[in-house]
Amino acid sequence: MTNSKRHILNGYGNGQRLLAVLLLITVSLTTSCGGGLQSALNPAGPQSQHISQLWWFMLIVCTVVFVVVLGVTLVLLVKKAQGSPDELPERESAESQRRKAFIVVAATAATIVILGAFLVDSFLVGRGLTAALDRKQGVVIEVTGHQWWWEVRYPDVDASSIFTTANEIHIPVGVPVTFTLKASDVIHSFWVPNLHGKKDLIPGKVSTIWLQADKPGIYRGQCAEYCGHQHAHMALWIFAEPREQFDEWRRNQIQSAVKPASDSEKRGQQVFLTSTCVTCHTINGTSAGANIGPNLTHVASRNTIAAATLPNDRDHLASWVDDSQQIKPGNRMPPNKFRPEEMQALLDYLQSLK
Amino acid sequence: MLLLATGVLLSCKREQRQFEPPPSPAGNVVMSQLQPGAQRPEPPTQNPFEETAYGLSEGKRLFTQYNCSGCHANGGGSIGPPLMDEKWIYGSDPANIHSTILEGRPNGMPSFRYKIPDDQIWELSAYVRSLSGQIRKDIAPGRSDDMNVHRSEQRVEKKKPEQSFVPKGAEQP
Amino acid sequence: MVERSQNLPVDAYTEADEREIKELERVWACPPGIIGWFTDTDHKAIALRYVVTAFVFFLFGGIEAALMRIQLARPENHFLNPDLYNQVFTVHGTTMMFLFAVPIMTALGVYLVPLMVGARDVAFPRLNNYGYFVYLIGGILLYVSFILNTGPDAGWFAYVPLSGPGYSPGKRVDIWAQMITFTEISALCGAVVVIGTIFKMRAPGMSLHRLPLFVWAQLVTSFMIIFAMPAVMLASSFLASDRLIDTHFFNPAEGGDAILYQHMFWFFGHPEVYIIFIPALGFISSIVTTFARRRIFGYTAMVLSLIATAFLGFGLWVHHMFATPLPQLGQSFFTAASMMIAIPSGVQIFCWIATMWGAKLNIKTPLLFVLGFVAIFVLGGLTGVMLASVPLDLQIHDTFFVVAHLHYVLIGGSVFPLFGAFYYWIPKWTGRMLSERLGHWNFWLMFIGFNLVFFPMHQLGLQGMPRRVYTYLPNGGWGSLNLLASIGALILALGVAVFIVNFLWARRFGLIANANPWNADTLEWSLASPPPDYNFYRIPVVEGSNALWDRSAENPVVVGLSSTKRETLVTSVVDAVPELRYELPGPSIWPLLLALATAETFIVGIFTAWAFAIGAVLTFGVFIGWFFGDPNYENVAAKEPPQSEEPHRAPEVLRAENA
């Protein structure tokens, strides 16, 4: 092969590679930029804010390092010496070796400095995340992970103010919230990217995480540790609200269930209490007191059902009650074949439980 | 290689997982043969779930969740008769146990008709049989993640069922 | 003074030489027939079996990946139900990590290390054979069970309690746990064999500081295997016993601990990825030396980096557990260690770049793959440094960001150098050159396809998509990037297909390779392609770090090794001074029998603990045959009376023009 031909092929190789890499980066980043729901790059609280800043710092430095290394590689491809492939290699001159040794040592030193900077920043951010905080105004929430839903309990010194709900958490804005995390069966992981990193829920252990939302909003979280068939559909919502709104919500949740008013709702309650529903679900104020499945006392006040998988409207509720295995195969709720008028009455009742 | 082949061939049925149970109306077992109209079909005597490990593991979970332990403890019995021994008052066949749970029995066993779906009753029935070792060892459940109250069902010695038909309270002193 | 390159002067053999070579061929020949295939102990044959088997598993793993990408291409897709998807992603991870990556690195070591150090075979040929059979049986166990709906479905790491007896019914996870045992025994055997060969069977003159970097990489990896594999065998054995005989190792209600499993698994799991990565560093050093036609810059630094990576690799495991409730301060230690490990890797890359700077680069396919490695692995290493930071890891742990990172470092850091190694060494293994044009297509399709699949996953992870999900909701905005990744998977698959086409094409139409088509420096390139069964007729005396380039005109070799027995030279550990002649065992049925005894123990052990008692008895019986039987019982050829009995003389170094 002649020298010039080799050069052309080489130029083709360099440009093509660089272009490919740049194209990929641009395409990926522009198709879906930064923020959004459930995104770690869309922080809404101090924890995720600090982590996000750490991320951008590391990203910029790492991109520079990557570009430098790749650039040097491309340059050396272009600058390669000419020579026959059959010649034996010459030994490099001592001068050239010394120069290279200096550069390698300098590069290694730069690496160490950069890593040191990362380490310090990471440690400081980590300290900030777990720093003890004045939690007098704070809220404590207990979350227990089940296969495949979240049991949420708001404890209180006054026992009559304790209540339990499922999959939807409300917190006041601007106030630190401490989550006590437990698992009832396998390992799950509590993760709301807009607000904080994740914490595992491990059977036999209690984890704690505290976070804070700085602006009102609705933030989606999802289980982040493989926990079986429906790990993909185990999500939750956090509603960050102004204090008054949160207090009002809380006061409502503490109440027992709304008594059925219309005939259809009464019939629906009867259906609930005389069929399979009552063996797994609790509705405070009725004789239904099982705690295998989510607490349904205020189910109609929630935005979603089935661990944030379905919107909470009549049609979805109907298909969930009728055959949840079609939607979330393998989940713990069995299909329930009701007669049409029973189903309508039941839906009326459930939708009245605000 | 032969061992490998036989071992894994036995697994064909063991590992099936049925999330969509066949639809069954509640209350398909009746106590009396007298009824108006056409004869209802005979209830199945084979437990459709007996041969799968998943069904048995579900049965074990449901045993705790539906509080069977409240009367039967973990199989050793308290106010309800023990389930891990060889004495069977109402029969040890899967259909008998299914009927016990569905219909209830005299002296305190409640009826769970309309409360526990039919396929779950079959799963519980299979689990109850495993408590006395009636289920094949590779299908029976292992230990639970709770306090150790008895040998896991896969290590329980198989007991020969005695169909006694005499409830405990009626036995001769 | 610049020397002319030269192959060994095979045309200068005398008649006595010819007779000796004929004897050697007879003594080292593979026995005929099916029994011959099972009893052959030639390291090259065993290594090629490893390569083919591991590559087949690679293709299976790739098919599983393709299935996953099809399922995830659209939100709420119904291509795979969750039960099947969970089995597929578990078997994909298990296959790639246990059945492909480690065995194929072992394979290249088993093939090339004896050739590079100047030995006629590995130190323990029968153990080598046993290791292969155990691996094959383990792989068959996994795939037969997968086909029969008993594939493990708790993830390749199988965390308890999900994988425990309460939440994984049936035998799926038991099969996984026992399959681990098979692959780890196989890896341990390979490690022992490689260490023995490297330390004691080198050619005279190849002191430790003249060892090729490939051999250093294999040595370091083998030591890592010996320290890491027992941890996972323990973890999987505890899990198996929890499931089978009611132990409570991981049962918190009875004093066990679910996190214990994670510690034990990841104490293995992190060194595991370095076990996969470090041999690839050896490939790269070989390829860079040859295609830059220059000695590697900073040999000492490179060796120390390899050793430092291995040591540090054992101190990082908790970075897989940052989200667990372990104390913060302890976790920070692992952040520091995880970041520190970037330093030796960085040093290696700087040294390679320094080697290539200003050198006469021969841009062939192997070098293309090395350049691909630089681009991809550096990116993966940088995301690794990001993941090392505890706060950042809390956001991106167990998301697609980690999936992206691990594939960048494993595919970029191991699979790309592996493909480069294929293009580099297949001429040696098969005697045919692969097509350069198809090689370029192979590389570019793989490079572009790979980046299209995995780069968007960084974004997906940051946008909140967790791992191990069989589907996702449409309103999350993850659909378009997932579709892009699935399209990229198609291109990546095409790239691998081009490789297979290239290989098959070359078998018929490839250029015939002479002994040293690349003009490389290590000893395997002094032998015919493919090498004869006995490797070296005369073991050369090594005179420098780059054996063939530093060879003097005198070309000293060793004479005196028997050609009527399978004999090789054993030398001292540090300076490779000849110590004694060592007779190697020939073809033998015992490795296969031992593998079958092991198979009985662990496969029937899935169902009953009595299998271990029976297995112990069987193993004992086989050991008696192995150790007390005639090591050359099956080597019928060697039992024929030799034509001329050479007087017994000590090996000596012969300095002559025509050795």
Coordinates of C-alpha atoms in Angstrom, one line a residue, chain A residues 337, chain B residues 20-25 118:
Chain A
K337 CA -66.0 -11.1 39.1
Chain B
E20 CA -54.7 -15.4 35.5
P21 CA -56.7 -18.0 37.3
P22 CA -59.6 -19.6 35.4
P23 CA -62.8 -17.8 36.2
S24 CA -64.9 -19.7 38.7
P25 CA -68.1 -18.6 40.3
D118 CA -61.6 -19.9 44.4

